[in-house]
Coordinates of C-alpha atoms in Angstrom, one line a residue:
X1 CA 104.6 84.6 152.8
X2 CA 105.4 82.4 155.7
X3 CA 101.7 82.1 156.3
X4 CA 101.5 79.9 153.2
X5 CA 103.0 77.0 155.1
X6 CA 100.0 77.0 157.5
X7 CA 97.3 77.0 154.9
X8 CA 95.2 73.9 154.0
X9 CA 91.9 73.3 152.4
X10 CA 89.0 73.5 154.7
X11 CA 85.4 72.7 154.4
X12 CA 82.3 73.4 156.4
X13 CA 81.4 69.8 155.9
X14 CA 83.6 67.7 158.3
X15 CA 85.2 64.8 156.4
X16 CA 88.5 63.2 157.3
X17 CA 91.5 64.9 155.6
X18 CA 92.5 63.4 152.2
X19 CA 96.0 62.9 151.2
X20 CA 94.7 62.3 147.7
X21 CA 97.0 59.3 147.2
X22 CA 99.9 61.3 145.9
X23 CA 102.9 59.1 146.1
X24 CA 105.4 62.0 146.5
X25 CA 108.8 61.6 147.8
X26 CA 110.9 64.3 149.4
X27 CA 113.7 65.2 147.0
X28 CA 117.3 64.3 148.2
X29 CA 118.8 67.3 150.0
X30 CA 115.4 68.7 151.2
X31 CA 113.7 68.9 154.6
X32 CA 110.0 68.1 155.1
X33 CA 107.6 68.6 158.0
X34 CA 103.9 68.2 158.5
X35 CA 102.3 71.5 159.4
X36 CA 98.5 72.1 160.0
X37 CA 97.2 69.6 157.4
X38 CA 100.0 70.0 154.9
X39 CA 103.4 68.6 154.0
X40 CA 105.9 71.4 153.7
X41 CA 109.2 70.9 151.9
X42 CA 112.2 73.2 151.6
X43 CA 115.8 72.7 150.3
X44 CA 118.3 72.3 153.1
X45 CA 120.8 74.5 151.3
X46 CA 118.5 77.5 150.8
X47 CA 120.4 80.7 151.1
X48 CA 119.5 83.1 154.0
X49 CA 116.6 85.4 153.0
X50 CA 115.5 83.3 150.0
X51 CA 112.0 81.8 149.7
X52 CA 111.5 78.3 148.2
X53 CA 108.7 76.5 149.8
X54 CA 106.7 73.5 148.4
X55 CA 103.3 72.9 150.1
X56 CA 101.3 69.7 149.6
X57 CA 98.0 70.3 151.3
X58 CA 95.8 67.4 152.5
X59 CA 92.5 67.9 150.8
X60 CA 89.5 67.9 153.1
X61 CA 87.1 66.9 150.3
X62 CA 87.2 65.3 146.9
X63 CA 87.6 68.0 144.3
X64 CA 87.0 65.8 141.2
X65 CA 88.7 67.6 138.4
X66 CA 92.0 69.2 137.5
X67 CA 90.2 72.5 136.9
X68 CA 88.7 72.4 140.4
X69 CA 92.2 71.6 141.8
X70 CA 93.7 74.5 140.0
X71 CA 91.0 76.8 141.2
X72 CA 91.6 75.6 144.8
X73 CA 95.3 76.3 144.3
X74 CA 94.6 79.8 143.1
X75 CA 92.3 80.4 146.1
X76 CA 94.9 79.1 148.5
X77 CA 97.7 81.3 147.1
X78 CA 95.1 84.2 147.0
X79 CA 94.9 83.9 150.8
X80 CA 98.6 84.9 151.0
X81 CA 98.4 87.8 148.6
X82 CA 97.1 88.7 145.2
X83 CA 97.6 85.7 142.9
X84 CA 98.0 86.6 139.2
X85 CA 98.4 83.7 136.9
X86 CA 100.6 84.3 133.9
X87 CA 99.3 81.4 131.8
X88 CA 96.2 79.2 131.4
X89 CA 96.7 75.7 132.8
X90 CA 99.0 73.6 130.7
X91 CA 98.0 69.9 130.7
X92 CA 100.4 67.0 130.5
X93 CA 100.7 63.4 131.5
X94 CA 103.5 61.3 132.8
X95 CA 104.2 57.8 131.8
X96 CA 102.8 56.4 135.0
X97 CA 99.3 57.8 134.1
X98 CA 99.2 60.9 136.2
X99 CA 97.6 63.9 134.5
X100 CA 98.5 67.3 135.7
X101 CA 97.8 70.9 135.0
X102 CA 100.5 73.5 135.7
X103 CA 99.9 77.2 136.2
X104 CA 102.7 79.8 136.9
X105 CA 102.0 83.2 138.2
X106 CA 102.9 85.7 140.9
X107 CA 101.8 86.3 144.4
X108 CA 101.9 90.0 145.3
X109 CA 101.8 91.4 148.8
X110 CA 103.0 94.6 150.4
X111 CA 104.6 95.8 147.2
X112 CA 106.7 92.7 146.6
X113 CA 106.1 89.6 144.5
X114 CA 107.2 86.0 144.4
X115 CA 106.6 83.2 141.9
X116 CA 103.5 81.0 142.6
X117 CA 103.4 77.7 140.9
X118 CA 100.3 75.4 141.0
X119 CA 100.5 71.7 140.0
X120 CA 97.2 69.9 140.1
X121 CA 97.5 66.1 139.7
X122 CA 94.9 63.4 139.0
X123 CA 95.0 59.7 138.3
X124 CA 91.7 57.8 138.6
X125 CA 90.2 58.7 142.0
X126 CA 93.5 59.9 143.3
X127 CA 94.1 63.6 143.2
X128 CA 96.2 66.3 144.9
X129 CA 97.8 69.6 144.7
X130 CA 101.4 70.8 144.9
X131 CA 102.0 74.5 145.4
X132 CA 105.4 76.3 145.2
X133 CA 106.2 79.8 146.4
X134 CA 109.7 81.1 145.4
X135 CA 111.7 84.2 144.8
X136 CA 114.0 82.1 142.5
X137 CA 113.4 80.5 139.2
X138 CA 111.5 77.2 139.2
X139 CA 114.1 74.6 138.8
X140 CA 113.8 71.7 136.4
X141 CA 115.2 69.6 139.2
X142 CA 112.0 70.1 141.2
X143 CA 109.8 69.2 138.3
X144 CA 111.8 66.1 137.6
X145 CA 111.6 65.1 141.3
X146 CA 107.8 65.6 141.2
X147 CA 107.5 63.5 138.1
X148 CA 109.7 60.8 139.6
X149 CA 107.8 60.9 142.9
X150 CA 104.6 60.1 141.1
X151 CA 106.2 57.1 139.5
X152 CA 107.0 58.3 136.1
X153 CA 109.0 60.7 134.0
X154 CA 107.8 63.9 132.4
X155 CA 106.5 63.7 128.9
X156 CA 105.7 66.6 126.7
X157 CA 102.1 67.1 125.8
X158 CA 101.0 66.5 122.2
X159 CA 100.8 69.7 120.1

């Protein structure tokens, strides 16, 4: 699964990479590095042998919809192993106006599996993708950091 960190969206049409305008901040206590067209973040205190990697790829083209971003996330995780979503996208919006779809599933490879989380974000013309690969539970702390990094707080979707 280490190859996930080297993945980014590519296109046969050469356009400059898009950061998508995501105003994300690295959570306190995390390390970040740029690696082949992506921002890669990991907790500094990650136990040996554990996997917890957040990947924010720079998009090479405008995708234009949350569904398209989710599909791109599925495709990217599918390059690592077999991605099996366990839910349809769940849509929500934070109080800063960012809409997002979240899909949780598994990435299976060589008889093992890890959790694969896709967060597709969009606000006006700004858009982006956050992918998480972990063998641990998805921590609420990360989701709160993501919400705070986009300038808002998480709000529950209307029923």
